[in-house]
C-alpha atoms as an extended CHARMM CRD file, in Angstrom:
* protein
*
       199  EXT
         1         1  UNK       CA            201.8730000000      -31.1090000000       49.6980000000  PROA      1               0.0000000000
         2         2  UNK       CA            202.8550000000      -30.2400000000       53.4560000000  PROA      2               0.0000000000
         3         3  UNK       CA            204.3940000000      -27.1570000000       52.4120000000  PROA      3               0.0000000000
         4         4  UNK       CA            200.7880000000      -25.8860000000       51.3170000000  PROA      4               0.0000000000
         5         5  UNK       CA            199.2360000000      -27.1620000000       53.8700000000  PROA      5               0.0000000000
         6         6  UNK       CA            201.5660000000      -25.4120000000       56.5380000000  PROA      6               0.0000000000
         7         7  UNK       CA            201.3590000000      -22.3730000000       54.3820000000  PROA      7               0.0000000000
         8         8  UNK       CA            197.4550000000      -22.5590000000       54.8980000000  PROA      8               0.0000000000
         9         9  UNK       CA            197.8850000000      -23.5530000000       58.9560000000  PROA      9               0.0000000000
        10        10  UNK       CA            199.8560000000      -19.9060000000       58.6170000000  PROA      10              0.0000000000
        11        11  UNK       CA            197.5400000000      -17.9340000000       56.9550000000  PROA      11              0.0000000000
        12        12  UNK       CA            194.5290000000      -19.0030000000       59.3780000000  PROA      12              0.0000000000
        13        13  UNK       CA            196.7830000000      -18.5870000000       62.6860000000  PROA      13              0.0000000000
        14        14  UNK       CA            197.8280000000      -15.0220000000       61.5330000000  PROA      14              0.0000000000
        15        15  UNK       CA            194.6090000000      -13.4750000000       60.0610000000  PROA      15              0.0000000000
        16        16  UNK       CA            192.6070000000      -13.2450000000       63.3760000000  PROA      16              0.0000000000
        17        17  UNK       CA            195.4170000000      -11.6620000000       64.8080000000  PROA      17              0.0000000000
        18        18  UNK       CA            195.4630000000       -8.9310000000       61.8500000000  PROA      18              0.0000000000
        19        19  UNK       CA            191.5700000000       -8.6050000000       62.0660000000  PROA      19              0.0000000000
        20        20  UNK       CA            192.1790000000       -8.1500000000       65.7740000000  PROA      20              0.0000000000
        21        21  UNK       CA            194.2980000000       -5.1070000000       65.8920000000  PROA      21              0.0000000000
        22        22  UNK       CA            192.2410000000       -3.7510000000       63.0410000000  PROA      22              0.0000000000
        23        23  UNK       CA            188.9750000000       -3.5640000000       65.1050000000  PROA      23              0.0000000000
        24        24  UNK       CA            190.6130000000       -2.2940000000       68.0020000000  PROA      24              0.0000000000
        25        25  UNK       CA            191.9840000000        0.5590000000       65.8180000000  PROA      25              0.0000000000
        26        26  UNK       CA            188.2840000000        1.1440000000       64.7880000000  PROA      26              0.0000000000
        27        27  UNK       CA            186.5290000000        1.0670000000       68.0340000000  PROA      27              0.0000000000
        28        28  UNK       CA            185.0140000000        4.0260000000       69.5350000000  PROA      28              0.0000000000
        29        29  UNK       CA            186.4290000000        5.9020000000       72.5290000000  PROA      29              0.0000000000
        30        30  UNK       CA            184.2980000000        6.6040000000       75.4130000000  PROA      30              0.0000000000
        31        31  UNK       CA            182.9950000000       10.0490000000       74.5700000000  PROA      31              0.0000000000
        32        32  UNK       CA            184.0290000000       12.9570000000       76.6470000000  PROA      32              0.0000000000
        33        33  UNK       CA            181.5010000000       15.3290000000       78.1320000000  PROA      33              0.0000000000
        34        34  UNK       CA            181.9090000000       19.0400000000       78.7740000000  PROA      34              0.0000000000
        35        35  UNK       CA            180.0230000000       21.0440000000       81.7940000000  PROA      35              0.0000000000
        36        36  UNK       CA            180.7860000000       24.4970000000       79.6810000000  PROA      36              0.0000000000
        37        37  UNK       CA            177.3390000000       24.9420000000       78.1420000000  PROA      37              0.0000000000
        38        38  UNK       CA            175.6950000000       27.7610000000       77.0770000000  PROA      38              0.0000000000
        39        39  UNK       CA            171.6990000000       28.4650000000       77.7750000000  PROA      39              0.0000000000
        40        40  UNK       CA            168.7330000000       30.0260000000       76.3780000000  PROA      40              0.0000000000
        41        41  UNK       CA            165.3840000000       30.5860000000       78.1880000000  PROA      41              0.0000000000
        42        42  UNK       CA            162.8060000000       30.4420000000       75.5630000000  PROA      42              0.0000000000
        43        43  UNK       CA            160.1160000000       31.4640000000       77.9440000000  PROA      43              0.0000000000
        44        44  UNK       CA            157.3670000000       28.9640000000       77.2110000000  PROA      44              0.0000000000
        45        45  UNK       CA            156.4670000000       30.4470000000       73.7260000000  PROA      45              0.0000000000
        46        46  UNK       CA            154.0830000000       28.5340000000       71.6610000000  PROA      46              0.0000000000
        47        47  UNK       CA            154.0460000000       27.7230000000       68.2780000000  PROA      47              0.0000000000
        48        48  UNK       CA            150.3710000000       26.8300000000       66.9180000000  PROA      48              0.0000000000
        49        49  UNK       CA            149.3070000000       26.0120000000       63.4760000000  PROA      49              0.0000000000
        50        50  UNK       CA            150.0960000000       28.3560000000       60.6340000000  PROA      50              0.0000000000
        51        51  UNK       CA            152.6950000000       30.2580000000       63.3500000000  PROA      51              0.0000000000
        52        52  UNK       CA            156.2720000000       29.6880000000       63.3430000000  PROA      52              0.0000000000
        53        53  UNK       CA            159.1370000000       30.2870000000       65.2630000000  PROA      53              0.0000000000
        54        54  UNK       CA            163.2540000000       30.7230000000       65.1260000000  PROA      54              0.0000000000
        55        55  UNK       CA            165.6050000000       30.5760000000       67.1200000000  PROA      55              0.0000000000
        56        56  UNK       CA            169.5070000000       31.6770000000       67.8080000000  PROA      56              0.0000000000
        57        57  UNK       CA            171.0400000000       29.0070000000       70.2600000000  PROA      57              0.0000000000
        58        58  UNK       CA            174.8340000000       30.2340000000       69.9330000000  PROA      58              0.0000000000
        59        59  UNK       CA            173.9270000000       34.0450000000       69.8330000000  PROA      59              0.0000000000
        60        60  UNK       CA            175.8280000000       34.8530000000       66.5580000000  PROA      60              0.0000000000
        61        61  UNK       CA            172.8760000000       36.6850000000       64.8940000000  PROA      61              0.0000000000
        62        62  UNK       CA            171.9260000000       33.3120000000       62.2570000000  PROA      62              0.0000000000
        63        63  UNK       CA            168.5480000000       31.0010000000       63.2860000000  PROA      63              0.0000000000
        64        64  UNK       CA            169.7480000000       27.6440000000       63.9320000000  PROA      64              0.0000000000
        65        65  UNK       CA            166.3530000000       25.9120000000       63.8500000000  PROA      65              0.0000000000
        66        66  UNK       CA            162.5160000000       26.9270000000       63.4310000000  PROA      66              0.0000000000
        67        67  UNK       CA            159.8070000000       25.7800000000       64.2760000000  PROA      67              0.0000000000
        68        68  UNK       CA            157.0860000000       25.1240000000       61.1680000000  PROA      68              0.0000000000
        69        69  UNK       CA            153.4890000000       23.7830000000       60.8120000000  PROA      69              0.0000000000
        70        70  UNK       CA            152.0540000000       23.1300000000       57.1880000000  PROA      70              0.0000000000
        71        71  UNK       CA            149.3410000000       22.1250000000       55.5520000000  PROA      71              0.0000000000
        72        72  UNK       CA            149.8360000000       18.4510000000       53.8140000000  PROA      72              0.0000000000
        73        73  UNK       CA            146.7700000000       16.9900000000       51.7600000000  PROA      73              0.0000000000
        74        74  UNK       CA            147.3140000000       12.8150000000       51.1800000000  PROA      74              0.0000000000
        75        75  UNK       CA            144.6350000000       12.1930000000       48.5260000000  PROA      75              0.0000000000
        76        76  UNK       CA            145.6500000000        8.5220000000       48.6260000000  PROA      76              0.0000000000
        77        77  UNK       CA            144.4530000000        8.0810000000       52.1980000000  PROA      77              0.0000000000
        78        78  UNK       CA            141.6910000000       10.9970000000       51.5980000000  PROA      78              0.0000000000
        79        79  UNK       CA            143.2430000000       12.7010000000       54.7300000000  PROA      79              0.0000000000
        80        80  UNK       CA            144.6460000000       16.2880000000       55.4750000000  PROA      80              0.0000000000
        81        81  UNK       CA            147.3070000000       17.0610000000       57.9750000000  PROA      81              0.0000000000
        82        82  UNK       CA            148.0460000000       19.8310000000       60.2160000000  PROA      82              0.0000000000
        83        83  UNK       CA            151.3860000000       19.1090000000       60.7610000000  PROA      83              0.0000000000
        84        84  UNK       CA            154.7200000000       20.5640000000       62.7170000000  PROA      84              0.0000000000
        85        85  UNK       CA            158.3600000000       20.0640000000       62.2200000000  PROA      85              0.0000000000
        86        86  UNK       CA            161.8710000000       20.6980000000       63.4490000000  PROA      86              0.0000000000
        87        87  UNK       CA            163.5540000000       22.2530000000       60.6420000000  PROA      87              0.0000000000
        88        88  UNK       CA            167.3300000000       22.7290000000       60.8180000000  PROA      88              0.0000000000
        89        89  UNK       CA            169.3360000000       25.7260000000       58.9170000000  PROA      89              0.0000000000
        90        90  UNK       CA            171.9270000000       24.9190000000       57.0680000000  PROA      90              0.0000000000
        91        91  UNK       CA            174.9230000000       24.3700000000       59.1990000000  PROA      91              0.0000000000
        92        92  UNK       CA            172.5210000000       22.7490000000       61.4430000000  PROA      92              0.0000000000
        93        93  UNK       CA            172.1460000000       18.3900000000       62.2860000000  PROA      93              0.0000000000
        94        94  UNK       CA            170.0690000000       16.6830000000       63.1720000000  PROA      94              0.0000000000
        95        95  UNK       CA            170.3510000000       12.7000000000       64.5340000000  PROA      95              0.0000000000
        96        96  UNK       CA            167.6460000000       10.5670000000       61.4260000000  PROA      96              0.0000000000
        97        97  UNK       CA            166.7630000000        7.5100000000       61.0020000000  PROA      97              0.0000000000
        98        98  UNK       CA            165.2140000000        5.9620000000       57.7610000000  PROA      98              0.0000000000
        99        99  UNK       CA            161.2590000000        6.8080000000       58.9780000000  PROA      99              0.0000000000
       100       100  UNK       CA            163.0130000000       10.8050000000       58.9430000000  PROA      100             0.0000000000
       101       101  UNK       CA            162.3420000000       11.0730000000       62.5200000000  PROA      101             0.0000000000
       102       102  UNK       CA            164.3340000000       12.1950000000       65.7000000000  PROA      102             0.0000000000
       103       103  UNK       CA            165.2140000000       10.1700000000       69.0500000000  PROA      103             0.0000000000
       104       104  UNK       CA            162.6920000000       11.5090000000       71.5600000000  PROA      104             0.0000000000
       105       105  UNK       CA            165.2600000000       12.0050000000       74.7690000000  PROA      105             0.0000000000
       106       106  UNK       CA            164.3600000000       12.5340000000       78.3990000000  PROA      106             0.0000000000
       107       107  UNK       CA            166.2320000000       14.1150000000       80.7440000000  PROA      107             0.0000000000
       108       108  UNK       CA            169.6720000000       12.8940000000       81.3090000000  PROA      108             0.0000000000
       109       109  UNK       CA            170.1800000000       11.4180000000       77.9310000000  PROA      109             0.0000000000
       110       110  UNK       CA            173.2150000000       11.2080000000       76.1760000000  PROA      110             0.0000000000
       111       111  UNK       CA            173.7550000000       13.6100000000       72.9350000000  PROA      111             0.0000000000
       112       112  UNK       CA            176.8770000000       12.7480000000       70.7380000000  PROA      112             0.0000000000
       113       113  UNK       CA            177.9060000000       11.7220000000       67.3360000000  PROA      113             0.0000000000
       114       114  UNK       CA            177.8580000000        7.9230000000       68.1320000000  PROA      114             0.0000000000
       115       115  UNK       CA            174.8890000000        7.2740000000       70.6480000000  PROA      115             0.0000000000
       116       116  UNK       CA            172.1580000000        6.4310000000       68.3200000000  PROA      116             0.0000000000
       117       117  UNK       CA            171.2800000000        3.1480000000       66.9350000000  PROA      117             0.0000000000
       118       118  UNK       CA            170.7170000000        3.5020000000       62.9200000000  PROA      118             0.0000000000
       119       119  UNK       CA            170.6560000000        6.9000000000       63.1680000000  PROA      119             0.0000000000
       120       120  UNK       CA            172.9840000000        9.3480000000       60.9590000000  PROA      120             0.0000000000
       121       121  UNK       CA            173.4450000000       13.2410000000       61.6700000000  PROA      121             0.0000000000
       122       122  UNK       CA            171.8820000000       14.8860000000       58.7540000000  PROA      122             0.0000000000
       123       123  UNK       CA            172.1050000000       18.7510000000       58.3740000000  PROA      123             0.0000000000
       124       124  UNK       CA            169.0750000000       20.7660000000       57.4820000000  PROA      124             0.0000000000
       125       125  UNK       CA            166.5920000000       18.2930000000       58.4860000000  PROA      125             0.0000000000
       126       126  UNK       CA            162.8800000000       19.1420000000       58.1890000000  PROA      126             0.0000000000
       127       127  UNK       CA            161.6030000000       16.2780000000       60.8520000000  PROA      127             0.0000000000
       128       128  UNK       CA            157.9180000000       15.7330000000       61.4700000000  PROA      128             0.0000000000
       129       129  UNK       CA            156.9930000000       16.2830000000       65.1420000000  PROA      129             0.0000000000
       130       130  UNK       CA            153.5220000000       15.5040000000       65.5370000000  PROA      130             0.0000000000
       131       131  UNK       CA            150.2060000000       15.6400000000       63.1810000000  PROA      131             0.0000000000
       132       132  UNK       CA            146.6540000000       16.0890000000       63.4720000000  PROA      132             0.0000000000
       133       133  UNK       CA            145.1300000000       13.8190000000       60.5630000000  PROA      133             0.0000000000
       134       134  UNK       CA            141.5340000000       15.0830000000       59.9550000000  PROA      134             0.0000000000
       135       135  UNK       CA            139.6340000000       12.5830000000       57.8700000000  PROA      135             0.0000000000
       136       136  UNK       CA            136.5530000000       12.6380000000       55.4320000000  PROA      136             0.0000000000
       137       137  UNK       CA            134.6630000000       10.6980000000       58.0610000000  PROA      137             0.0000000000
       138       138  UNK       CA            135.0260000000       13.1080000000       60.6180000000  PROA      138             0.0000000000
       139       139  UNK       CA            137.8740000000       10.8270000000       62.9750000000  PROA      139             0.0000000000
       140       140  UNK       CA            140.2820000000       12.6170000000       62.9790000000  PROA      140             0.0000000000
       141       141  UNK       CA            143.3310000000       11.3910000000       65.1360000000  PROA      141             0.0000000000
       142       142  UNK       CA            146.9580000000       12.7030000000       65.9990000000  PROA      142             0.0000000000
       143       143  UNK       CA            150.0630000000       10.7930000000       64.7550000000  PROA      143             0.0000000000
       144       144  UNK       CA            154.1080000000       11.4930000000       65.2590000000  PROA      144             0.0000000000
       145       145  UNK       CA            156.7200000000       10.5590000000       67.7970000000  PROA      145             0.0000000000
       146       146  UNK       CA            156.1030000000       13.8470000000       69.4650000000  PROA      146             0.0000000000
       147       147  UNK       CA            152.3340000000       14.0800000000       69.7840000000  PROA      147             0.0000000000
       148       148  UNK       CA            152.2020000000       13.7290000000       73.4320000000  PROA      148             0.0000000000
       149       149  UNK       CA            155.9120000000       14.9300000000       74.6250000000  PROA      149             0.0000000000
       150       150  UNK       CA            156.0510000000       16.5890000000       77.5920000000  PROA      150             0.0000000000
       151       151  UNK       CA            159.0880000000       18.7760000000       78.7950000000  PROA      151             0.0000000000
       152       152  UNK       CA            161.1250000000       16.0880000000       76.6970000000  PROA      152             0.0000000000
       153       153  UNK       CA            164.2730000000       16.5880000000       74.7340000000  PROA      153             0.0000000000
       154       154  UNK       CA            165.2570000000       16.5190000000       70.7510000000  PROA      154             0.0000000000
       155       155  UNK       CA            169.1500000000       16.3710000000       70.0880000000  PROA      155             0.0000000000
       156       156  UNK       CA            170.7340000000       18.3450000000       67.4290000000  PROA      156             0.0000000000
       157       157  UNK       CA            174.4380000000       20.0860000000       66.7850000000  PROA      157             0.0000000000
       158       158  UNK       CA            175.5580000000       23.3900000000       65.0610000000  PROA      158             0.0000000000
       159       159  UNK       CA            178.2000000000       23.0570000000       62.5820000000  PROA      159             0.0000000000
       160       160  UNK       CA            181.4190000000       25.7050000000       62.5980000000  PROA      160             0.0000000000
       161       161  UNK       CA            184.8480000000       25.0110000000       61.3150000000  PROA      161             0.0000000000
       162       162  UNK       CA            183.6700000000       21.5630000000       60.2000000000  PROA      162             0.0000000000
       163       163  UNK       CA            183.2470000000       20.7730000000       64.0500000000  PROA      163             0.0000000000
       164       164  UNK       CA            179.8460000000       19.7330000000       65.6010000000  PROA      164             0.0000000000
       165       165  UNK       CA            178.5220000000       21.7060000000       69.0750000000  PROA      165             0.0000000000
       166       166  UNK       CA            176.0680000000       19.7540000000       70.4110000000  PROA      166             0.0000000000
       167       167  UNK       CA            172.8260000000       21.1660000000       71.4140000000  PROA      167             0.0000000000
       168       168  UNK       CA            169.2750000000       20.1120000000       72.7380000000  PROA      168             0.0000000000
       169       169  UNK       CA            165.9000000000       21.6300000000       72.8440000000  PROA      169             0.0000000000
       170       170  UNK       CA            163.3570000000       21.1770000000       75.7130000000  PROA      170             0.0000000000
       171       171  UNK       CA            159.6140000000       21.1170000000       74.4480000000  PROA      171             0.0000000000
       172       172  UNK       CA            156.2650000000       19.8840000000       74.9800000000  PROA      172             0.0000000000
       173       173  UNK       CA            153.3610000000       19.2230000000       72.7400000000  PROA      173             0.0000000000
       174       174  UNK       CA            149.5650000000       19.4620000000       73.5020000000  PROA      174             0.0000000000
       175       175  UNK       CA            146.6230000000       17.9800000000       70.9590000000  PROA      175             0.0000000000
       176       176  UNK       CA            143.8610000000       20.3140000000       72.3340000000  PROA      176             0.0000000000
       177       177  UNK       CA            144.4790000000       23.2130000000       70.6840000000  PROA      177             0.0000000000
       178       178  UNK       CA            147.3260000000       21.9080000000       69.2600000000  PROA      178             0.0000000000
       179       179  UNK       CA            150.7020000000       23.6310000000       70.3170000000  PROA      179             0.0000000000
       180       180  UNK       CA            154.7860000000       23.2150000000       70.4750000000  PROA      180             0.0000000000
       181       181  UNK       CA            155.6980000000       24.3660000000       73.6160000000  PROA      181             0.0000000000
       182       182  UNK       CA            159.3090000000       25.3150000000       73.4360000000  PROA      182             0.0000000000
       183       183  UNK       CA            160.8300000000       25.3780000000       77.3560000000  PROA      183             0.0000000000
       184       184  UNK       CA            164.8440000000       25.7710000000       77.2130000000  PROA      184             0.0000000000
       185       185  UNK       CA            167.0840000000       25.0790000000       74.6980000000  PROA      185             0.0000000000
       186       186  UNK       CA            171.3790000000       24.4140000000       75.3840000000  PROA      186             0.0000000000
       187       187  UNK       CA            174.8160000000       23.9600000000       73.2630000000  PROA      187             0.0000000000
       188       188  UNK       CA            178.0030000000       22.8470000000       74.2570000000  PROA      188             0.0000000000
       189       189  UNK       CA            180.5380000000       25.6830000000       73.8770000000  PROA      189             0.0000000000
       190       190  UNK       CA            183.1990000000       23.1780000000       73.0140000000  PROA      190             0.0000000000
       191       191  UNK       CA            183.3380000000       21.0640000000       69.8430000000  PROA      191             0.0000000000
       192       192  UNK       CA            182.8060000000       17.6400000000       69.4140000000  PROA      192             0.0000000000
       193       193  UNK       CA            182.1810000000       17.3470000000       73.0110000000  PROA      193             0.0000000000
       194       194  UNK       CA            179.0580000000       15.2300000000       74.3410000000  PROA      194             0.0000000000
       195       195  UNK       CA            176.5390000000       16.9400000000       76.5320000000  PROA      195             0.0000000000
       196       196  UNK       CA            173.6810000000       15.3500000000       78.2610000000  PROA      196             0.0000000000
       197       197  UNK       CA            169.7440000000       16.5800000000       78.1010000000  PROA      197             0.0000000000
       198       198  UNK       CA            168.8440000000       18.8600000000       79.7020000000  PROA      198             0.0000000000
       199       199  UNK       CA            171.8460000000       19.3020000000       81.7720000000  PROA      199             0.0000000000
């Protein structure tokens, strides 16, 4: 009966040791920043309903991202929306969370693969900006995380060789007459390295 019962006295002594080393092995570095960044003036140009716009951050002739509006009837809540995304290519990703939206940055903000909170990097994201929601009644209201940004910052990373750049784009919105202002835009010209906004 002792011999079990040391066996068991053995088991619990050396398992917390074991789980130990195993989440030390797991935890995350501190992420490493690089100053070599690469930048694109995108001279104020607005996007307004039913326009669209796209853009080449790393200069190698393919659109990283556009700009959209559409067009959305909701029967169910008898509304229609003007609406305006962030819409990824293909080799492009974009931080998401469950609701499909974007972290909203301000200057100075950290963009990497680990700093948001139930968030995953998702590539070819089509992410709702802001909405004008015009209703039968005549009330119409505007709805989204970026309906009243101004000169604020939306994270995303290009995709080449299986390694992420990391990027941001600077951009405002305004309601009245309802616009995407798109400022500057950056990317990191080495991989996997984390780069601040608008930095």
């Amino acid at each position: 009966m002792n011999r079990y019962f040391l066996l068991a006295v053995l088991i619990v002594v050396l398992s917390p040791a074991c789980r130990k080393s195993d989440l030390e092995k797991k935890a995350p570095l501190s992420p490493t920043y690089t100053s070599k960044i690469k930048y694109k003036n995108l001279g104020n140009v607005q996007v307004a309903f039913n326009k669209s716009y796209g853009c080449d951050i790393d200069g190698d002739g393919i659109r990283d991202f556009f700009i959209t509006t559409d067009l959305i009837g909701r029967p169910a809540e008898q509304t229609d929306c003007r609406s305006y995304f962030f819409t990824g290519a293909f080799f492009t990703y974009s931080p998401v969370n469950d609701n499909e939206e974007t972290p909203l940055l301000n200057e100075g903000d950290t963009i990497g693969k680990t700093i948001y909170v139930n968030h995953n990097w998702y590539n070819a994201s089509n992410l709702l900006l802001a909405e004008k929601v015009i209703t039968m009644s005549g009330n119409d209201f505007w709805r989204g995380k970026w309906k009243e940004a101004s000169h604020q910052y939306l994270a995303f990373a290009i995709e080449k060789n299986e390694k992420k750049y990391y990027a941001w784009l600077e951009l405002s919105f305004v309601q009245n007459p309802g616009v995407v202002i798109l400022h500057r835009a950056a990317i990191a010209e080495e991989a996997e390295k984390y780069i601040l906004a608008g930095k």
